[in-house]
């Protein structure tokens, strides 16, 4: 069954753009299967970030419909976790406390956060271990390298066990070695937990390495042009 469905989705950022027929994304038709890892590749300005805003409900489509997990999308964080190119950890919080942040915000965790804080912190520590951050749980972001901060931000994106992980160029700022290591870590987490992933990247190699299905967006009208199912053996 489809986990997420985009039906003829168009977005113009404002009334003037709409009147001028100037769409940031247009005519997106896309089904995401349950547990599927999809990648969207394309050059700068083709609409990848706009697509993410639509997928999280940060933007409403000018035309068309989006359903995720059987519901119209309402807003960020409800069922999704997000990570971006910049790790954007809160500088005054330790690694664990940064990872815990979604649990302080999202129901049902928020309601009993105080009572369950130590249990949640334990969960955060386990997750941090999986991404190779054992020993850094109580450090502050400025004590971590860029790659370590990005590991922590992926943990933060997953701590509330979202059904969908949205990644917007999460490895773009990393050196090639760290990047490939994080690819493997992400694939291991996905294999274990089977959340849906939408990864936006301009790294074709990354998309082929990670995703079940790669969509190519272009700047031409009718942007969502090519769909390629990658026949990689999956664990
Ligand atoms: P990408 O993420 O692939 O670089 P974007 O989704 O950021 O592409 O941009 C797609 C198009 O939408 C571009 O033409 C861009 O200029 C335009 N755009 C992006 N964000 C805004 C915004 N906040 N307001 C108006 N236009 C925007
Ligand atoms: P809150 O639950 O109010 O968001 P945080 O745990 O995020 O608090 O912040 C912890 C402490 O850091 C608070 O005392 C807060 O006042 C302080 N703080 C808030 N914003 C900043 C900032 N930009 N830089 C440094 N400290 C901050």
PDB file of C-alpha atoms and ligand atoms in Angstrom:
ATOM      1  CA  UNK A   1       0.000   0.000   0.000  1.00  0.00           C
ATOM      2  CA  UNK A   2       1.077   3.572  -0.558  1.00  0.00           C
ATOM      3  CA  UNK A   3       2.486   5.282   2.503  1.00  0.00           C
ATOM      4  CA  UNK A   4       2.449   8.715   0.920  1.00  0.00           C
ATOM      5  CA  UNK A   5       0.709   9.982  -2.167  1.00  0.00           C
ATOM      6  CA  UNK A   6       1.302  13.190  -4.112  1.00  0.00           C
ATOM      7  CA  UNK A   7      -1.406  13.800  -6.683  1.00  0.00           C
ATOM      8  CA  UNK A   8      -0.752  16.448  -9.315  1.00  0.00           C
ATOM      9  CA  UNK A   9       0.867  18.776  -6.792  1.00  0.00           C
ATOM     10  CA  UNK A  10       1.752  22.338  -7.771  1.00  0.00           C
ATOM     11  CA  UNK A  11       3.083  25.151  -5.614  1.00  0.00           C
ATOM     12  CA  UNK A  12       3.505  28.855  -6.314  1.00  0.00           C
ATOM     13  CA  UNK A  13       5.048  30.724  -3.380  1.00  0.00           C
ATOM     14  CA  UNK A  14       2.718  33.728  -3.544  1.00  0.00           C
ATOM     15  CA  UNK A  15      -0.262  35.211  -5.330  1.00  0.00           C
ATOM     16  CA  UNK A  16       1.858  37.052  -7.910  1.00  0.00           C
ATOM     17  CA  UNK A  17       3.773  33.893  -8.775  1.00  0.00           C
ATOM     18  CA  UNK A  18       0.503  32.003  -9.025  1.00  0.00           C
ATOM     19  CA  UNK A  19      -1.009  34.648 -11.328  1.00  0.00           C
ATOM     20  CA  UNK A  20       2.128  34.585 -13.482  1.00  0.00           C
ATOM     21  CA  UNK A  21       2.061  30.785 -13.622  1.00  0.00           C
ATOM     22  CA  UNK A  22       5.434  30.725 -11.900  1.00  0.00           C
ATOM     23  CA  UNK A  23       5.471  27.465  -9.987  1.00  0.00           C
ATOM     24  CA  UNK A  24       8.306  26.283  -7.741  1.00  0.00           C
ATOM     25  CA  UNK A  25       7.178  22.705  -8.299  1.00  0.00           C
ATOM     26  CA  UNK A  26       4.615  21.474 -10.743  1.00  0.00           C
ATOM     27  CA  UNK A  27       2.665  18.377 -11.637  1.00  0.00           C
ATOM     28  CA  UNK A  28       4.247  16.121  -9.043  1.00  0.00           C
ATOM     29  CA  UNK A  29       2.729  12.663  -9.058  1.00  0.00           C
ATOM     30  CA  UNK A  30       4.385  10.309  -6.668  1.00  0.00           C
ATOM     31  CA  UNK A  31       3.597   7.261  -4.582  1.00  0.00           C
ATOM     32  CA  UNK A  32       5.816   6.269  -1.715  1.00  0.00           C
ATOM     33  CA  UNK A  33       5.402   2.650  -0.695  1.00  0.00           C
ATOM     34  CA  UNK A  34       5.356   1.578   2.936  1.00  0.00           C
ATOM     35  CA  UNK A  35       8.941   1.474   4.201  1.00  0.00           C
ATOM     36  CA  UNK A  36      10.358   2.764   0.943  1.00  0.00           C
ATOM     37  CA  UNK A  37      13.549   4.812   0.814  1.00  0.00           C
ATOM     38  CA  UNK A  38      13.280   7.366  -1.955  1.00  0.00           C
ATOM     39  CA  UNK A  39      15.804   9.893  -3.137  1.00  0.00           C
ATOM     40  CA  UNK A  40      15.118  13.028  -5.101  1.00  0.00           C
ATOM     41  CA  UNK A  41      18.017  14.346  -7.106  1.00  0.00           C
ATOM     42  CA  UNK A  42      18.313  17.422  -9.229  1.00  0.00           C
ATOM     43  CA  UNK A  43      20.182  20.701  -9.666  1.00  0.00           C
ATOM     44  CA  UNK A  44      19.849  23.754  -7.436  1.00  0.00           C
ATOM     45  CA  UNK A  45      16.563  25.550  -7.855  1.00  0.00           C
ATOM     46  CA  UNK A  46      14.642  22.623  -9.331  1.00  0.00           C
ATOM     47  CA  UNK A  47      12.270  22.462  -6.364  1.00  0.00           C
ATOM     48  CA  UNK A  48      13.721  19.875  -3.987  1.00  0.00           C
ATOM     49  CA  UNK A  49      13.412  21.965  -0.832  1.00  0.00           C
ATOM     50  CA  UNK A  50       9.952  23.058  -1.869  1.00  0.00           C
ATOM     51  CA  UNK A  51       9.015  19.408  -2.220  1.00  0.00           C
ATOM     52  CA  UNK A  52      10.201  18.791   1.357  1.00  0.00           C
ATOM     53  CA  UNK A  53       8.168  21.704   2.677  1.00  0.00           C
ATOM     54  CA  UNK A  54       5.129  20.158   1.019  1.00  0.00           C
ATOM     55  CA  UNK A  55       5.895  16.707   2.411  1.00  0.00           C
ATOM     56  CA  UNK A  56       6.062  18.075   5.974  1.00  0.00           C
ATOM     57  CA  UNK A  57       3.047  20.335   5.641  1.00  0.00           C
ATOM     58  CA  UNK A  58       5.096  23.520   6.063  1.00  0.00           C
ATOM     59  CA  UNK A  59       3.574  24.591   2.747  1.00  0.00           C
ATOM     60  CA  UNK A  60       0.165  23.806   1.333  1.00  0.00           C
ATOM     61  CA  UNK A  61      -0.017  22.988  -2.372  1.00  0.00           C
ATOM     62  CA  UNK A  62      -1.580  25.593  -4.662  1.00  0.00           C
ATOM     63  CA  UNK A  63      -3.157  22.689  -6.508  1.00  0.00           C
ATOM     64  CA  UNK A  64      -3.333  18.971  -5.938  1.00  0.00           C
ATOM     65  CA  UNK A  65      -3.377  16.793  -2.852  1.00  0.00           C
ATOM     66  CA  UNK A  66      -0.858  15.206  -0.532  1.00  0.00           C
ATOM     67  CA  UNK A  67      -1.637  12.386   1.835  1.00  0.00           C
ATOM     68  CA  UNK A  68       0.843  10.820   4.202  1.00  0.00           C
ATOM     69  CA  UNK A  69       0.000   7.705   6.172  1.00  0.00           C
ATOM     70  CA  UNK A  70      -3.596   7.964   5.023  1.00  0.00           C
ATOM     71  CA  UNK A  71      -4.060  11.563   6.229  1.00  0.00           C
ATOM     72  CA  UNK A  72      -3.708  14.996   4.719  1.00  0.00           C
ATOM     73  CA  UNK A  73      -0.424  16.421   6.029  1.00  0.00           C
ATOM     74  CA  UNK A  74      -0.986  18.807   8.909  1.00  0.00           C
ATOM     75  CA  UNK A  75       2.371  20.052  10.080  1.00  0.00           C
ATOM     76  CA  UNK A  76       5.976  19.149  10.754  1.00  0.00           C
ATOM     77  CA  UNK A  77       7.087  16.644  13.373  1.00  0.00           C
ATOM     78  CA  UNK A  78       3.762  14.871  13.807  1.00  0.00           C
ATOM     79  CA  UNK A  79       4.923  11.802  11.975  1.00  0.00           C
ATOM     80  CA  UNK A  80       8.196  12.937  10.486  1.00  0.00           C
ATOM     81  CA  UNK A  81      11.718  13.561  11.636  1.00  0.00           C
ATOM     82  CA  UNK A  82      13.949  15.961   9.787  1.00  0.00           C
ATOM     83  CA  UNK A  83      17.632  16.618   9.237  1.00  0.00           C
ATOM     84  CA  UNK A  84      19.227  19.252   7.042  1.00  0.00           C
ATOM     85  CA  UNK A  85      22.624  20.171   5.698  1.00  0.00           C
ATOM     86  CA  UNK A  86      23.406  22.172   8.847  1.00  0.00           C
ATOM     87  CA  UNK A  87      23.090  20.044  11.988  1.00  0.00           C
ATOM     88  CA  UNK A  88      21.620  23.032  13.893  1.00  0.00           C
ATOM     89  CA  UNK A  89      22.096  21.634  17.364  1.00  0.00           C
ATOM     90  CA  UNK A  90      21.241  23.981  20.222  1.00  0.00           C
ATOM     91  CA  UNK A  91      24.609  25.223  21.485  1.00  0.00           C
ATOM     92  CA  UNK A  92      23.580  25.399  25.124  1.00  0.00           C
ATOM     93  CA  UNK A  93      22.509  21.773  25.228  1.00  0.00           C
ATOM     94  CA  UNK A  94      24.539  18.592  25.471  1.00  0.00           C
ATOM     95  CA  UNK A  95      24.330  15.941  22.758  1.00  0.00           C
ATOM     96  CA  UNK A  96      21.785  13.904  24.715  1.00  0.00           C
ATOM     97  CA  UNK A  97      19.663  16.950  25.467  1.00  0.00           C
ATOM     98  CA  UNK A  98      19.724  17.944  21.817  1.00  0.00           C
ATOM     99  CA  UNK A  99      18.596  14.468  20.790  1.00  0.00           C
ATOM    100  CA  UNK A 100      15.782  14.585  23.375  1.00  0.00           C
ATOM    101  CA  UNK A 101      14.331  17.791  21.987  1.00  0.00           C
ATOM    102  CA  UNK A 102      11.551  16.240  19.838  1.00  0.00           C
ATOM    103  CA  UNK A 103      10.313  14.296  22.868  1.00  0.00           C
ATOM    104  CA  UNK A 104       9.747  17.589  24.676  1.00  0.00           C
ATOM    105  CA  UNK A 105       7.662  18.865  21.779  1.00  0.00           C
ATOM    106  CA  UNK A 106       5.792  15.952  20.214  1.00  0.00           C
ATOM    107  CA  UNK A 107       2.847  14.130  21.724  1.00  0.00           C
ATOM    108  CA  UNK A 108       2.504  11.600  23.232  1.00  0.00           C
ATOM    109  CA  UNK A 109       6.022  12.000  24.629  1.00  0.00           C
ATOM    110  CA  UNK A 110       5.594  15.589  25.702  1.00  0.00           C
ATOM    111  CA  UNK A 111       2.836  14.784  28.188  1.00  0.00           C
ATOM    112  CA  UNK A 112       5.067  12.609  30.347  1.00  0.00           C
ATOM    113  CA  UNK A 113       8.467  13.955  29.458  1.00  0.00           C
ATOM    114  CA  UNK A 114       9.393  14.972  32.990  1.00  0.00           C
ATOM    115  CA  UNK A 115       8.380  11.636  34.488  1.00  0.00           C
ATOM    116  CA  UNK A 116      10.122   9.585  31.823  1.00  0.00           C
ATOM    117  CA  UNK A 117      13.120  11.776  31.224  1.00  0.00           C
ATOM    118  CA  UNK A 118      15.713   9.233  32.374  1.00  0.00           C
ATOM    119  CA  UNK A 119      14.125   6.451  30.312  1.00  0.00           C
ATOM    120  CA  UNK A 120      14.136   8.736  27.274  1.00  0.00           C
ATOM    121  CA  UNK A 121      17.732   9.772  27.923  1.00  0.00           C
ATOM    122  CA  UNK A 122      18.656   6.095  27.958  1.00  0.00           C
ATOM    123  CA  UNK A 123      16.984   5.680  24.591  1.00  0.00           C
ATOM    124  CA  UNK A 124      18.918   8.676  23.279  1.00  0.00           C
ATOM    125  CA  UNK A 125      22.187   7.192  24.537  1.00  0.00           C
ATOM    126  CA  UNK A 126      21.476   3.863  22.799  1.00  0.00           C
ATOM    127  CA  UNK A 127      20.780   5.662  19.549  1.00  0.00           C
ATOM    128  CA  UNK A 128      23.921   7.773  19.907  1.00  0.00           C
ATOM    129  CA  UNK A 129      25.942   4.588  20.401  1.00  0.00           C
ATOM    130  CA  UNK A 130      24.598   3.190  17.152  1.00  0.00           C
ATOM    131  CA  UNK A 131      25.868   6.171  15.223  1.00  0.00           C
ATOM    132  CA  UNK A 132      29.303   6.041  16.844  1.00  0.00           C
ATOM    133  CA  UNK A 133      28.879   8.813  19.408  1.00  0.00           C
ATOM    134  CA  UNK A 134      29.484   6.774  22.544  1.00  0.00           C
ATOM    135  CA  UNK A 135      31.503   8.971  24.873  1.00  0.00           C
ATOM    136  CA  UNK A 136      30.122  12.203  23.422  1.00  0.00           C
ATOM    137  CA  UNK A 137      26.676  12.085  25.001  1.00  0.00           C
ATOM    138  CA  UNK A 138      27.401  14.796  27.533  1.00  0.00           C
ATOM    139  CA  UNK A 139      29.530  17.046  25.346  1.00  0.00           C
ATOM    140  CA  UNK A 140      28.351  20.296  23.836  1.00  0.00           C
ATOM    141  CA  UNK A 141      28.073  20.859  20.075  1.00  0.00           C
ATOM    142  CA  UNK A 142      31.241  22.962  19.938  1.00  0.00           C
ATOM    143  CA  UNK A 143      33.154  19.963  21.290  1.00  0.00           C
ATOM    144  CA  UNK A 144      32.010  17.838  18.320  1.00  0.00           C
ATOM    145  CA  UNK A 145      33.222  17.801  14.727  1.00  0.00           C
ATOM    146  CA  UNK A 146      30.796  18.630  11.911  1.00  0.00           C
ATOM    147  CA  UNK A 147      30.330  14.936  11.142  1.00  0.00           C
ATOM    148  CA  UNK A 148      29.622  14.147  14.797  1.00  0.00           C
ATOM    149  CA  UNK A 149      27.093  16.949  14.981  1.00  0.00           C
ATOM    150  CA  UNK A 150      25.379  15.542  11.915  1.00  0.00           C
ATOM    151  CA  UNK A 151      25.250  12.087  13.524  1.00  0.00           C
ATOM    152  CA  UNK A 152      23.578  13.679  16.535  1.00  0.00           C
ATOM    153  CA  UNK A 153      21.105  15.520  14.332  1.00  0.00           C
ATOM    154  CA  UNK A 154      20.109  12.224  12.687  1.00  0.00           C
ATOM    155  CA  UNK A 155      19.519  10.764  16.161  1.00  0.00           C
ATOM    156  CA  UNK A 156      17.394  13.791  16.999  1.00  0.00           C
ATOM    157  CA  UNK A 157      15.374  13.197  13.840  1.00  0.00           C
ATOM    158  CA  UNK A 158      14.686   9.587  14.845  1.00  0.00           C
ATOM    159  CA  UNK A 159      14.238   9.751  18.622  1.00  0.00           C
ATOM    160  CA  UNK A 160      10.435  10.029  18.514  1.00  0.00           C
ATOM    161  CA  UNK A 161      10.264   7.025  16.172  1.00  0.00           C
ATOM    162  CA  UNK A 162       8.771   8.915  13.234  1.00  0.00           C
ATOM    163  CA  UNK A 163       7.187   6.970  10.415  1.00  0.00           C
ATOM    164  CA  UNK A 164       8.969   9.163   7.917  1.00  0.00           C
ATOM    165  CA  UNK A 165      12.472  10.585   7.895  1.00  0.00           C
ATOM    166  CA  UNK A 166      13.030  13.660   5.743  1.00  0.00           C
ATOM    167  CA  UNK A 167      16.615  14.403   4.864  1.00  0.00           C
ATOM    168  CA  UNK A 168      17.557  17.530   2.945  1.00  0.00           C
ATOM    169  CA  UNK A 169      21.205  17.321   1.840  1.00  0.00           C
ATOM    170  CA  UNK A 170      22.210  15.936   5.237  1.00  0.00           C
ATOM    171  CA  UNK A 171      25.681  14.873   4.097  1.00  0.00           C
ATOM    172  CA  UNK A 172      26.410  17.783   1.792  1.00  0.00           C
ATOM    173  CA  UNK A 173      28.834  19.565   4.097  1.00  0.00           C
ATOM    174  CA  UNK A 174      30.841  16.492   5.068  1.00  0.00           C
ATOM    175  CA  UNK A 175      34.113  15.177   3.729  1.00  0.00           C
ATOM    176  CA  UNK A 176      33.914  12.105   1.492  1.00  0.00           C
ATOM    177  CA  UNK A 177      35.040   9.647   4.173  1.00  0.00           C
ATOM    178  CA  UNK A 178      32.620  10.821   6.816  1.00  0.00           C
ATOM    179  CA  UNK A 179      29.853  10.968   4.249  1.00  0.00           C
ATOM    180  CA  UNK A 180      30.252   7.337   3.235  1.00  0.00           C
ATOM    181  CA  UNK A 181      30.415   6.247   6.840  1.00  0.00           C
ATOM    182  CA  UNK A 182      27.146   8.048   7.543  1.00  0.00           C
ATOM    183  CA  UNK A 183      25.544   6.461   4.486  1.00  0.00           C
ATOM    184  CA  UNK A 184      26.250   3.060   6.014  1.00  0.00           C
ATOM    185  CA  UNK A 185      24.962   4.119   9.413  1.00  0.00           C
ATOM    186  CA  UNK A 186      21.771   5.481   7.906  1.00  0.00           C
ATOM    187  CA  UNK A 187      21.242   2.330   5.876  1.00  0.00           C
ATOM    188  CA  UNK A 188      21.729   0.199   8.986  1.00  0.00           C
ATOM    189  CA  UNK A 189      19.198   2.260  10.960  1.00  0.00           C
ATOM    190  CA  UNK A 190      16.732   2.063   8.091  1.00  0.00           C
ATOM    191  CA  UNK A 191      17.219  -1.693   7.729  1.00  0.00           C
ATOM    192  CA  UNK A 192      16.555  -2.133  11.421  1.00  0.00           C
ATOM    193  CA  UNK A 193      13.595   0.203  11.846  1.00  0.00           C
ATOM    194  CA  UNK A 194      12.031   0.491   8.372  1.00  0.00           C
ATOM    195  CA  UNK A 195      10.838   4.054   8.569  1.00  0.00           C
ATOM    196  CA  UNK A 196      10.119   5.738   5.242  1.00  0.00           C
ATOM    197  CA  UNK A 197      12.850   8.010   3.979  1.00  0.00           C
ATOM    198  CA  UNK A 198      12.725  10.912   1.572  1.00  0.00           C
ATOM    199  CA  UNK A 199      16.254  12.029   0.855  1.00  0.00           C
ATOM    200  CA  UNK A 200      16.956  15.159  -1.134  1.00  0.00           C
ATOM    201  CA  UNK A 201      20.444  15.329  -2.562  1.00  0.00           C
ATOM    202  CA  UNK A 202      22.403  16.473  -5.568  1.00  0.00           C
ATOM    203  CA  UNK A 203      24.797  13.580  -5.164  1.00  0.00           C
ATOM    204  CA  UNK A 204      23.765  10.904  -7.652  1.00  0.00           C
ATOM    205  CA  UNK A 205      26.101   8.346  -6.167  1.00  0.00           C
ATOM    206  CA  UNK A 206      24.555   8.892  -2.765  1.00  0.00           C
ATOM    207  CA  UNK A 207      21.054   8.423  -4.144  1.00  0.00           C
ATOM    208  CA  UNK A 208      21.977   5.176  -5.869  1.00  0.00           C
ATOM    209  CA  UNK A 209      23.798   3.849  -2.831  1.00  0.00           C
ATOM    210  CA  UNK A 210      20.945   4.526  -0.436  1.00  0.00           C
ATOM    211  CA  UNK A 211      17.571   4.606  -2.110  1.00  0.00           C
ATOM    212  CA  UNK A 212      15.122   2.034  -3.439  1.00  0.00           C
ATOM    213  CA  UNK A 213      13.795   4.543  -5.906  1.00  0.00           C
ATOM    214  CA  UNK A 214      15.454   7.627  -7.303  1.00  0.00           C
ATOM    215  CA  UNK A 215      13.423  10.473  -8.755  1.00  0.00           C
ATOM    216  CA  UNK A 216      15.094  13.012 -10.942  1.00  0.00           C
ATOM    217  CA  UNK A 217      13.723  16.548 -10.830  1.00  0.00           C
ATOM    218  CA  UNK A 218      14.607  18.988 -13.542  1.00  0.00           C
ATOM    219  CA  UNK A 219      14.001  22.682 -14.073  1.00  0.00           C
ATOM    220  CA  UNK A 220      11.926  22.061 -17.148  1.00  0.00           C
ATOM    221  CA  UNK A 221       8.151  22.188 -16.955  1.00  0.00           C
ATOM    222  CA  UNK A 222       6.677  18.873 -15.886  1.00  0.00           C
ATOM    223  CA  UNK A 223       9.647  18.605 -13.581  1.00  0.00           C
ATOM    224  CA  UNK A 224       9.138  15.246 -12.052  1.00  0.00           C
ATOM    225  CA  UNK A 225      10.344  13.499 -15.118  1.00  0.00           C
ATOM    226  CA  UNK A 226      12.278  10.354 -14.485  1.00  0.00           C
ATOM    227  CA  UNK A 227      11.621   7.565 -12.107  1.00  0.00           C
ATOM    228  CA  UNK A 228      14.244   4.936 -11.720  1.00  0.00           C
ATOM    229  CA  UNK A 229      13.892   1.910  -9.537  1.00  0.00           C
ATOM    230  CA  UNK A 230      17.244   0.750  -8.387  1.00  0.00           C
ATOM    231  CA  UNK A 231      17.527  -2.995  -8.297  1.00  0.00           C
ATOM    232  CA  UNK A 232      20.033  -3.156  -5.459  1.00  0.00           C
ATOM    233  CA  UNK A 233      19.691  -6.204  -3.255  1.00  0.00           C
ATOM    234  CA  UNK A 234      18.257  -5.013   0.038  1.00  0.00           C
ATOM    235  CA  UNK A 235      18.905  -6.704   3.336  1.00  0.00           C
TER     236      UNK A 235
HETATM  237  P1  LIG B   1      16.124  23.381  -4.651  1.00  0.00           P
HETATM  238  O1  LIG B   1      15.862  22.981  -3.241  1.00  0.00           O
HETATM  239  O2  LIG B   1      16.051  22.245  -5.618  1.00  0.00           O
HETATM  240  O3  LIG B   1      17.366  24.169  -4.812  1.00  0.00           O
HETATM  241  P2  LIG B   1      13.900  25.194  -4.222  1.00  0.00           P
HETATM  242  O4  LIG B   1      12.750  24.357  -3.851  1.00  0.00           O
HETATM  243  O5  LIG B   1      14.626  25.913  -3.150  1.00  0.00           O
HETATM  244  O6  LIG B   1      14.908  24.328  -5.117  1.00  0.00           O
HETATM  245  O7  LIG B   1      13.433  26.273  -5.289  1.00  0.00           O
HETATM  246  C1  LIG B   1      12.540  25.983  -6.359  1.00  0.00           C
HETATM  247  C2  LIG B   1      12.094  27.305  -6.980  1.00  0.00           C
HETATM  248  O8  LIG B   1      11.293  27.999  -6.029  1.00  0.00           O
HETATM  249  C3  LIG B   1      13.230  28.230  -7.356  1.00  0.00           C
HETATM  250  O9  LIG B   1      12.844  28.897  -8.542  1.00  0.00           O
HETATM  251  C4  LIG B   1      13.298  29.176  -6.190  1.00  0.00           C
HETATM  252  O10 LIG B   1      13.794  30.426  -6.581  1.00  0.00           O
HETATM  253  C5  LIG B   1      11.845  29.273  -5.743  1.00  0.00           C
HETATM  254  N1  LIG B   1      11.721  29.520  -4.294  1.00  0.00           N
HETATM  255  C6  LIG B   1      12.255  28.780  -3.307  1.00  0.00           C
HETATM  256  N2  LIG B   1      11.930  29.262  -2.090  1.00  0.00           N
HETATM  257  C7  LIG B   1      11.182  30.343  -2.313  1.00  0.00           C
HETATM  258  C8  LIG B   1      10.526  31.290  -1.470  1.00  0.00           C
HETATM  259  N3  LIG B   1      10.576  31.188  -0.135  1.00  0.00           N
HETATM  260  N4  LIG B   1       9.825  32.278  -2.066  1.00  0.00           N
HETATM  261  C9  LIG B   1       9.737  32.374  -3.400  1.00  0.00           C
HETATM  262  N5  LIG B   1      10.330  31.517  -4.256  1.00  0.00           N
HETATM  263  C10 LIG B   1      11.035  30.508  -3.729  1.00  0.00           C
HETATM  264  P1  LIG B   2      13.590  26.085  26.978  1.00  0.00           P
HETATM  265  O1  LIG B   2      13.011  24.862  27.562  1.00  0.00           O
HETATM  266  O2  LIG B   2      13.071  27.355  27.595  1.00  0.00           O
HETATM  267  O3  LIG B   2      13.603  26.128  25.496  1.00  0.00           O
HETATM  268  P2  LIG B   2      16.367  25.381  26.806  1.00  0.00           P
HETATM  269  O4  LIG B   2      16.596  24.096  27.508  1.00  0.00           O
HETATM  270  O5  LIG B   2      16.258  25.413  25.338  1.00  0.00           O
HETATM  271  O6  LIG B   2      15.118  26.111  27.467  1.00  0.00           O
HETATM  272  O7  LIG B   2      17.491  26.408  27.223  1.00  0.00           O
HETATM  273  C1  LIG B   2      18.229  26.215  28.405  1.00  0.00           C
HETATM  274  C2  LIG B   2      18.751  27.533  28.847  1.00  0.00           C
HETATM  275  O8  LIG B   2      19.456  28.178  27.793  1.00  0.00           O
HETATM  276  C3  LIG B   2      17.663  28.468  29.307  1.00  0.00           C
HETATM  277  O9  LIG B   2      18.042  29.031  30.521  1.00  0.00           O
HETATM  278  C4  LIG B   2      17.616  29.508  28.219  1.00  0.00           C
HETATM  279  O10 LIG B   2      17.307  30.782  28.764  1.00  0.00           O
HETATM  280  C5  LIG B   2      19.013  29.517  27.684  1.00  0.00           C
HETATM  281  N1  LIG B   2      19.024  29.959  26.288  1.00  0.00           N
HETATM  282  C6  LIG B   2      17.962  30.144  25.494  1.00  0.00           C
HETATM  283  N2  LIG B   2      18.313  30.583  24.290  1.00  0.00           N
HETATM  284  C7  LIG B   2      19.665  30.652  24.287  1.00  0.00           C
HETATM  285  C8  LIG B   2      20.654  31.043  23.335  1.00  0.00           C
HETATM  286  N3  LIG B   2      20.334  31.434  22.105  1.00  0.00           N
HETATM  287  N4  LIG B   2      21.952  30.976  23.692  1.00  0.00           N
HETATM  288  C9  LIG B   2      22.279  30.564  24.913  1.00  0.00           C
HETATM  289  N5  LIG B   2      21.401  30.220  25.876  1.00  0.00           N
HETATM  290  C10 LIG B   2      20.121  30.260  25.584  1.00  0.00           C
END
